[in-house]
Amino acid sequence: MISSKKGFILILLLLITFGLISCVDQTTTETTQSTGEDTSMTTTTSSQDLFDSIEIINETVVTGEKLEMAVYELQNEQTIKDLYNPYDYSEIRIEFVFTTPSLTEVKQLAFWYKEYKELALIGGQMDENGFYTAGQELVKWTDTEQSEYRVRITPDEAGTWQYQMNAYVEGEKIQTLSGSFEVVNSSEMYEGFIRVDEVTNTSFVFDDGQMYIPNGLNLAWWSTTLASHDYDNWFHELSLNQGNYARIWLSNWSFSLHKDSYSNFETRQSVAIRLDHVFDVADEYNIYIMLTLINHGQFSANTNPEWSENVYNEANGGMLEYPIQFFYNEEARAAYKNELLYIISRWGYSNHIFAWELFNEVDWIDGYSSIAVTRWHNEMATFLHENDPYNHLVTTSYKYTYGTTAYTLDSIDFCAFHSYAYGDTPFYSKLVNEVISLQNQYDKPVFFGEIGINWESGDSTYHSDYTGVTIHQANWGGLMLGTAGAMHWWWDSWIDKYDLWNLFLAPGIYSKQMDLAGKNYLQLAGLSSVSISSSNVGI
């Protein structure tokens, strides 16, 4: 029999032993390994770890170009997808903090990515001018269907960059990985991202001060079996004709992430890959995209109705009885913010995003309320500005040209109006008067994101204007007002079908000679009189 004193000592020794074992379980170790010729990574490991390594996808990291890094998980019995919803940033969140050579910080979230072999064009054919004439687009997946986190940024400085990856589960940091990589200078000039010219408050400039004058049209969704390769053709045409702008919708029949679920985008990874392709082609042809995040039909049972299939609809397992609740229901707002984080993390790196457009013609939604919709716009636009590391411009659109209260918000950077009231009217005088009036009302850059003489169809528009005179008028009218061309609709069934691309050429050439930025620009239309000093110049 053991005495009480010896028993106490034995128990104490056992407790100390278990404590030491517990401490060993929680101990972290650091190892440094090479991840390429110009990169290194420090790994901190513990019993909670999920990730094994980080790999830079680029062969060379160049200023002004996309840097992509993959974050690979440890080979455990249960994968990240078994344990968590990797599309839910409140559940699991992978955040990178990049430190530039000049010691500024860039924060960007990682996104869940499904690897694929090829975005193939089955039976693809191309003519002698480099345009696709046939093909069926298909995503070919890897045999293992490997998934991992990826992060994307656009480095703007040459030199040594540091990074730290922090992994959070339900808000608690569980792992850190860090490392560095080298960035080399591009041989091409890097203009940066597009901003509002703060001097004039009517036009757009790049970070380097160069003008950006949008010249293009709506290319809202693909139209053929080429799918995202339609944009290879359209962007090629635009580039040949000095165009530099396209507006694209995240609609459910093309690029929408939430078509099948507002909380898990796994079934839409083939769509996300296609949008990746569009941004790569935009970079190749130097086209800047206004990305429209929601189209009105998703929240309407009456106008271009899609409400019956909407995943936010309680009939489909959502939380909303009526479409208007999307704008004030707390759960819906949180779910959509989560989707915005995925959009920012996957495509926010791109300097070829001209702007995020929160909604297309939001006043078409059922039960429209100006107060609720304006508050939602302020909340979501502010959220974009706070979480987008490159602070892209934010706008929205209404079917009604005047009285759009969201345009008064500081969080909305410019106005992108719509109007199809241009049939049988003096196009120039109407456009000039409306743009000047709207600029005076909102004190922001103004252009028409959609304009036309007929809203019904491309064929109807063609029969009213078979040579594209109104395209010419919209392009030049907007340009000479010092803002941008007014952007036509019916790209596939009118402009492309009847080969009217050449109407973008002259304004594109002319706009490159214009400098609308700063204090030197003066709108002659606002003067009471003008005198010309040369007999060779008319007015």
XYZ file of C-alpha atoms in Angstrom, residues 20-30 44-49:
17
model
C 4.539 18.095 -21.265
C 2.894 15.806 -23.822
C 0.176 18.388 -24.349
C 2.786 21.109 -24.812
C 4.588 18.965 -27.386
C 1.298 18.567 -29.295
C 0.910 22.351 -29.484
C 4.557 23.141 -30.237
C 5.200 24.761 -33.619
C 8.291 24.281 -35.764
C 9.579 26.386 -38.604
C 5.137 26.990 -39.373
C 3.552 23.675 -38.379
C 1.254 22.636 -35.553
C -1.405 20.040 -34.832
C -4.067 22.373 -36.275
C -2.385 22.809 -39.635
